[in-house]
Amino acid sequence: MPSYLHEGLLDLFRTDALLAPTLLAEEFGIPLPGLSRMRAESCDFTDIGPKEFRGDLALSTHDDRDLPVLGVCVEVQLAADDVRRWKWPVYLTTLRSRLCCPVVLLVVTPNRKVAKWAEQPIELDNVGSVVQPLVLGPDRFPVVTDPDEARRRPERATLSAIAHGAGPHMEEVLAAFLAGLMKTDDEHAKMYLDLVDDALTLAASRRLEELMKNTPEYRGRIATKYVAKGREEGREEGRAEQAARAVATVLTARGLELSAAQRERLAACTDLDQLDAWLAQAVTATSSDEIFG
């Protein structure tokens, strides 16, 4: 099943139709003559036969006469997977046949090792025919530090924060990202915030939270995510305390004494699965050492 990160990154390219072509032009020098509109294409690349070939996202750029000028297969890749390299040429040739125009493969990954793997040419035969993926790795993610640009292109600012939110321009990148979030709907704001927060280091994540708390503009719908998160953490902590008390109560009722070190270990545990396992053992154990070692 596709992960939340996989689907979230794809959503950036689905929502902002110009994100893929502008990055192709900026990062890879792909010309887009007469571009006037973008269109989503079918991701089903199975033309005949029972074998299914389904890509992540297919786009087409069109000129002012509505003729396709470039097809783009966007593939989000979070790990190296050689099976995908056998399928990608199928996506390209099928889309090329449909549109009757040039096509490119754009692989998007937030992982540098995966980017290095994906950028290798895909050999099609023994006479030199290859497919060359264009890889948008973290080093090619745009750096957005201008709040006005982020408001115009919040998806672009989100990519920037994922790759550069913990870097040397952390303050400007995160501030721009938050400015862009204010121009998205609630559903996208939460998704983009989660994507960025998961990608940040602990220090950068804390700075993001501080920026939201200290700026009245962000205290509304965006900051509520952290309030909810804190409440959930509080509930988890409360459940752990109850489970730890249950373990101690069962052992005491059975006349089994806990040492000071064991009581400290029990009180410090926040893993509910571990506490449940200890509780089950407490019912039949002949000593506390049998449970805690």
Short mmCIF file of C-alpha atoms in Angstrom, two decimals:
data_model
loop_
_atom_site.label_atom_id
_atom_site.label_comp_id
_atom_site.label_asym_id
_atom_site.label_seq_id
_atom_site.Cartn_x
_atom_site.Cartn_y
_atom_site.Cartn_z
CA MET A 1 0.00 0.00 0.00
CA PRO A 2 1.27 3.52 -0.78
CA SER A 3 2.51 5.32 2.32
CA TYR A 4 1.27 8.65 3.64
CA LEU A 5 4.49 10.31 2.47
CA HIS A 6 4.14 8.79 -1.01
CA GLU A 7 0.55 10.01 -1.38
CA GLY A 8 1.32 13.38 0.19
CA LEU A 9 4.14 14.12 -2.26
CA LEU A 10 1.92 13.09 -5.17
CA ASP A 11 -0.80 15.41 -3.91
CA LEU A 12 1.57 18.37 -4.24
CA PHE A 13 1.91 17.67 -7.97
CA ARG A 14 -1.80 16.94 -8.42
CA THR A 15 -2.85 20.16 -6.70
CA ASP A 16 -0.36 22.49 -8.39
CA ALA A 17 -0.55 21.64 -12.09
CA LEU A 18 2.44 23.86 -12.86
CA LEU A 19 4.76 22.35 -10.26
CA ALA A 20 6.11 19.55 -12.47
CA PRO A 21 6.68 21.60 -15.67
CA THR A 22 8.28 24.54 -13.88
CA LEU A 23 10.68 22.26 -12.01
CA LEU A 24 11.50 20.44 -15.26
CA ALA A 25 12.34 23.79 -16.85
CA GLU A 26 14.32 25.13 -13.87
CA GLU A 27 16.21 22.02 -12.80
CA PHE A 28 16.64 20.09 -16.06
CA GLY A 29 16.36 22.75 -18.77
CA ILE A 30 13.39 21.06 -20.46
CA PRO A 31 11.88 23.60 -22.90
CA LEU A 32 8.12 24.08 -22.79
CA PRO A 33 7.28 26.01 -25.97
CA GLY A 34 3.85 27.60 -26.10
CA LEU A 35 2.69 26.14 -22.78
CA SER A 36 -0.82 27.36 -22.03
CA ARG A 37 -2.39 24.61 -19.94
CA MET A 38 -1.75 21.39 -18.02
CA ARG A 39 -3.95 18.34 -18.02
CA ALA A 40 -4.02 15.19 -15.89
CA GLU A 41 -3.83 11.98 -17.89
CA SER A 42 -4.84 8.42 -17.04
CA CYS A 43 -2.27 6.57 -14.93
CA ASP A 44 -3.38 3.20 -16.31
CA PHE A 45 -0.75 2.17 -18.84
CA THR A 46 -2.27 -1.24 -19.63
CA ASP A 47 -3.33 -1.07 -23.25
CA ILE A 48 -3.79 -4.80 -23.93
CA GLY A 49 -3.22 -8.06 -22.10
CA PRO A 50 -3.90 -9.01 -18.49
CA LYS A 51 -0.78 -7.53 -16.86
CA GLU A 52 -1.48 -4.24 -15.10
CA PHE A 53 0.87 -1.27 -15.35
CA ARG A 54 -0.33 1.63 -13.22
CA GLY A 55 1.86 4.65 -12.60
CA ASP A 56 1.67 7.34 -9.94
CA LEU A 57 0.75 10.43 -11.95
CA ALA A 58 0.65 11.36 -15.63
CA LEU A 59 0.46 14.95 -16.89
CA SER A 60 0.41 16.59 -20.29
CA THR A 61 1.25 20.16 -21.29
CA HIS A 62 -0.69 21.76 -24.14
CA ASP A 63 -0.15 24.77 -26.38
CA ASP A 64 -2.65 27.50 -27.19
CA ARG A 65 -4.18 25.24 -29.86
CA ASP A 66 -4.70 22.56 -27.19
CA LEU A 67 -2.16 20.28 -28.83
CA PRO A 68 0.04 18.24 -26.44
CA VAL A 69 3.67 19.36 -26.43
CA LEU A 70 5.08 17.28 -23.55
CA GLY A 71 3.94 14.32 -21.47
CA VAL A 72 5.25 13.83 -17.93
CA CYS A 73 5.19 10.61 -15.90
CA VAL A 74 5.65 11.61 -12.25
CA GLU A 75 6.82 8.75 -10.03
CA VAL A 76 7.35 9.16 -6.26
CA GLN A 77 10.02 6.73 -5.07
CA LEU A 78 10.83 6.30 -1.38
CA ALA A 79 13.09 3.25 -1.67
CA ALA A 80 15.18 1.54 -4.32
CA ASP A 81 13.04 -0.99 -6.19
CA ASP A 82 14.47 -2.53 -9.35
CA VAL A 83 11.04 -3.80 -10.38
CA ARG A 84 9.97 -0.20 -10.98
CA ARG A 85 12.82 0.31 -13.46
CA TRP A 86 11.34 -2.45 -15.63
CA LYS A 87 7.91 -0.76 -15.57
CA TRP A 88 8.88 2.87 -16.10
CA PRO A 89 9.69 2.47 -19.82
CA VAL A 90 6.22 0.98 -20.31
CA TYR A 91 4.66 4.09 -18.77
CA LEU A 92 6.66 6.36 -21.04
CA THR A 93 6.03 4.56 -24.31
CA THR A 94 2.31 4.15 -23.61
CA LEU A 95 1.91 7.84 -22.76
CA ARG A 96 3.97 8.80 -25.82
CA SER A 97 1.71 6.68 -28.02
CA ARG A 98 -1.42 8.32 -26.58
CA LEU A 99 -0.24 11.91 -26.82
CA CYS A 100 1.94 11.69 -29.95
CA CYS A 101 4.51 14.04 -28.43
CA PRO A 102 7.77 13.81 -26.44
CA VAL A 103 7.53 12.41 -22.90
CA VAL A 104 9.80 12.47 -19.83
CA LEU A 105 10.02 10.47 -16.62
CA LEU A 106 10.26 12.63 -13.48
CA VAL A 107 11.19 10.63 -10.36
CA VAL A 108 10.59 12.50 -7.08
CA THR A 109 12.32 11.33 -3.91
CA PRO A 110 13.27 12.98 -0.59
CA ASN A 111 16.09 10.43 -0.13
CA ARG A 112 19.58 11.10 -1.55
CA LYS A 113 20.50 7.41 -1.82
CA VAL A 114 17.31 6.65 -3.70
CA ALA A 115 17.95 9.64 -5.98
CA LYS A 116 21.38 8.27 -6.88
CA TRP A 117 19.86 4.86 -7.61
CA ALA A 118 17.02 6.28 -9.71
CA GLU A 119 19.18 8.52 -11.91
CA GLN A 120 20.96 5.58 -13.56
CA PRO A 121 19.96 5.12 -17.24
CA ILE A 122 17.58 2.25 -17.98
CA GLU A 123 18.94 0.10 -20.80
CA LEU A 124 16.31 -1.05 -23.31
CA ASP A 125 18.48 -3.19 -25.58
CA ASN A 126 22.07 -4.10 -26.47
CA VAL A 127 22.61 -1.34 -29.03
CA GLY A 128 22.52 1.71 -26.74
CA SER A 129 18.82 2.60 -26.42
CA VAL A 130 18.12 3.93 -22.93
CA VAL A 131 15.51 5.74 -20.88
CA GLN A 132 17.06 8.51 -18.78
CA PRO A 133 15.00 9.30 -15.65
CA LEU A 134 15.03 12.92 -14.52
CA VAL A 135 15.37 12.71 -10.76
CA LEU A 136 14.13 15.43 -8.45
CA GLY A 137 16.03 14.56 -5.28
CA PRO A 138 16.28 16.67 -2.12
CA ASP A 139 19.22 18.65 -3.53
CA ARG A 140 16.99 19.73 -6.43
CA PHE A 141 13.95 20.59 -4.33
CA PRO A 142 13.38 24.36 -4.65
CA VAL A 143 14.43 26.69 -1.83
CA VAL A 144 11.52 29.01 -1.07
CA THR A 145 12.24 31.79 1.43
CA ASP A 146 9.90 34.48 0.07
CA PRO A 147 6.48 34.44 1.83
CA ASP A 148 4.81 36.01 -1.21
CA GLU A 149 6.10 33.22 -3.46
CA ALA A 150 4.92 30.66 -0.89
CA ARG A 151 1.43 32.18 -0.85
CA ARG A 152 1.27 31.92 -4.63
CA ARG A 153 2.69 28.38 -4.71
CA PRO A 154 2.13 26.63 -1.35
CA GLU A 155 2.95 23.20 -2.83
CA ARG A 156 6.32 24.47 -3.96
CA ALA A 157 6.94 25.90 -0.48
CA THR A 158 6.04 22.52 1.03
CA LEU A 159 8.65 20.74 -1.09
CA SER A 160 11.13 23.39 0.03
CA ALA A 161 10.35 22.85 3.71
CA ILE A 162 10.63 19.06 3.40
CA ALA A 163 14.15 19.29 1.98
CA HIS A 164 15.50 22.51 3.48
CA GLY A 165 13.46 23.13 6.64
CA ALA A 166 16.32 21.94 8.85
CA GLY A 167 19.09 23.52 6.76
CA PRO A 168 21.03 26.78 6.96
CA HIS A 169 17.97 28.81 5.85
CA MET A 170 15.65 27.11 8.35
CA GLU A 171 14.06 30.29 9.70
CA GLU A 172 13.20 31.78 6.30
CA VAL A 173 12.11 28.46 4.78
CA LEU A 174 9.78 27.57 7.65
CA ALA A 175 8.31 31.07 7.82
CA ALA A 176 7.61 31.00 4.08
CA PHE A 177 6.09 27.52 4.37
CA LEU A 178 3.67 28.70 7.07
CA ALA A 179 2.71 31.71 4.96
CA GLY A 180 1.87 29.36 2.12
CA LEU A 181 -0.23 27.11 4.36
CA MET A 182 -2.55 30.03 5.09
CA LYS A 183 -3.55 29.99 1.42
CA THR A 184 -4.59 26.33 1.40
CA ASP A 185 -7.78 24.69 2.58
CA ASP A 186 -7.90 22.96 5.96
CA GLU A 187 -7.43 19.45 4.57
CA HIS A 188 -4.34 20.36 2.55
CA ALA A 189 -2.94 22.51 5.36
CA LYS A 190 -2.97 19.57 7.76
CA MET A 191 -1.51 17.19 5.16
CA TYR A 192 1.31 19.54 4.21
CA LEU A 193 2.07 20.32 7.85
CA ASP A 194 2.29 16.61 8.68
CA LEU A 195 4.55 15.94 5.69
CA VAL A 196 6.96 18.70 6.70
CA ASP A 197 6.87 17.95 10.42
CA ASP A 198 7.70 14.29 9.80
CA ALA A 199 10.66 15.25 7.58
CA LEU A 200 12.20 17.78 9.99
CA THR A 201 14.79 17.18 12.67
CA LEU A 202 13.61 17.49 16.27
CA ALA A 203 15.13 20.97 16.59
CA ALA A 204 13.53 22.19 13.36
CA SER A 205 10.18 20.68 14.34
CA ARG A 206 10.29 22.56 17.64
CA ARG A 207 11.16 25.78 15.82
CA LEU A 208 8.19 25.27 13.50
CA GLU A 209 5.93 24.88 16.51
CA GLU A 210 7.39 28.04 18.09
CA LEU A 211 6.76 30.03 14.91
CA MET A 212 3.12 28.96 14.93
CA LYS A 213 2.61 29.69 18.62
CA ASN A 214 4.34 33.09 18.52
CA THR A 215 2.58 34.40 15.41
CA PRO A 216 -1.11 35.28 15.88
CA GLU A 217 -1.79 34.66 12.20
CA TYR A 218 -0.94 30.97 12.62
CA ARG A 219 -2.60 30.28 15.96
CA GLY A 220 -5.93 29.41 14.41
CA ARG A 221 -6.51 26.40 12.25
CA ILE A 222 -2.82 25.43 11.83
CA ALA A 223 -1.76 25.46 15.47
CA THR A 224 -4.74 23.30 16.48
CA LYS A 225 -2.89 20.31 15.04
CA TYR A 226 -0.31 20.61 17.80
CA VAL A 227 -2.97 21.06 20.45
CA ALA A 228 -4.64 17.83 19.32
CA LYS A 229 -1.26 16.11 19.20
CA GLY A 230 -0.51 17.19 22.77
CA ARG A 231 -3.88 15.95 23.98
CA GLU A 232 -3.32 12.56 22.34
CA GLU A 233 0.14 12.31 23.93
CA GLY A 234 -1.47 13.12 27.28
CA ARG A 235 -4.03 10.37 26.80
CA GLU A 236 -1.25 7.90 25.91
CA GLU A 237 0.68 8.89 29.04
CA GLY A 238 -2.45 8.42 31.16
CA ARG A 239 -3.10 4.97 29.74
CA ALA A 240 0.51 3.96 30.45
CA GLU A 241 0.22 5.09 34.08
CA GLN A 242 -2.98 3.07 34.52
CA ALA A 243 -1.40 -0.03 32.99
CA ALA A 244 1.67 0.29 35.23
CA ARG A 245 -0.54 0.57 38.32
CA ALA A 246 -2.44 -2.54 37.22
CA VAL A 247 0.80 -4.55 37.00
CA ALA A 248 1.87 -3.41 40.47
CA THR A 249 -1.60 -4.12 41.93
CA VAL A 250 -1.72 -7.68 40.59
CA LEU A 251 1.78 -8.47 41.89
CA THR A 252 1.01 -6.99 45.32
CA ALA A 253 -2.27 -8.92 45.55
CA ARG A 254 -0.35 -12.13 44.83
CA GLY A 255 2.22 -11.34 47.52
CA LEU A 256 5.08 -10.67 45.11
CA GLU A 257 7.32 -7.77 46.07
CA LEU A 258 8.91 -5.33 43.58
CA SER A 259 12.42 -4.02 44.18
CA ALA A 260 13.04 -0.27 43.99
CA ALA A 261 14.72 -0.67 40.60
CA GLN A 262 11.79 -2.70 39.27
CA ARG A 263 9.28 -0.11 40.49
CA GLU A 264 11.31 2.61 38.80
CA ARG A 265 11.45 0.64 35.56
CA LEU A 266 7.71 0.01 35.66
CA ALA A 267 6.89 3.65 36.34
CA ALA A 268 9.15 4.86 33.51
CA CYS A 269 7.67 2.51 30.86
CA THR A 270 5.36 4.18 28.32
CA ASP A 271 5.14 1.23 25.91
CA LEU A 272 1.57 -0.02 26.21
CA ASP A 273 2.37 -3.32 24.49
CA GLN A 274 5.17 -4.00 26.96
CA LEU A 275 2.95 -3.08 29.92
CA ASP A 276 0.22 -5.41 28.66
CA ALA A 277 2.77 -8.22 28.37
CA TRP A 278 3.96 -7.60 31.94
CA LEU A 279 0.37 -7.61 33.18
CA ALA A 280 -0.27 -10.99 31.55
CA GLN A 281 2.90 -12.38 33.13
CA ALA A 282 1.97 -10.93 36.53
CA VAL A 283 -1.04 -13.26 36.74
CA THR A 284 1.09 -16.44 36.73
CA ALA A 285 4.64 -15.38 37.66
CA THR A 286 6.19 -16.89 40.79
CA SER A 287 8.43 -13.85 41.40
CA SER A 288 8.92 -10.31 40.13
CA ASP A 289 12.32 -11.32 38.76
CA GLU A 290 10.56 -13.72 36.43
CA ILE A 291 8.89 -10.70 34.80
CA PHE A 292 11.61 -8.08 34.93
CA GLY A 293 14.72 -10.25 34.82
#
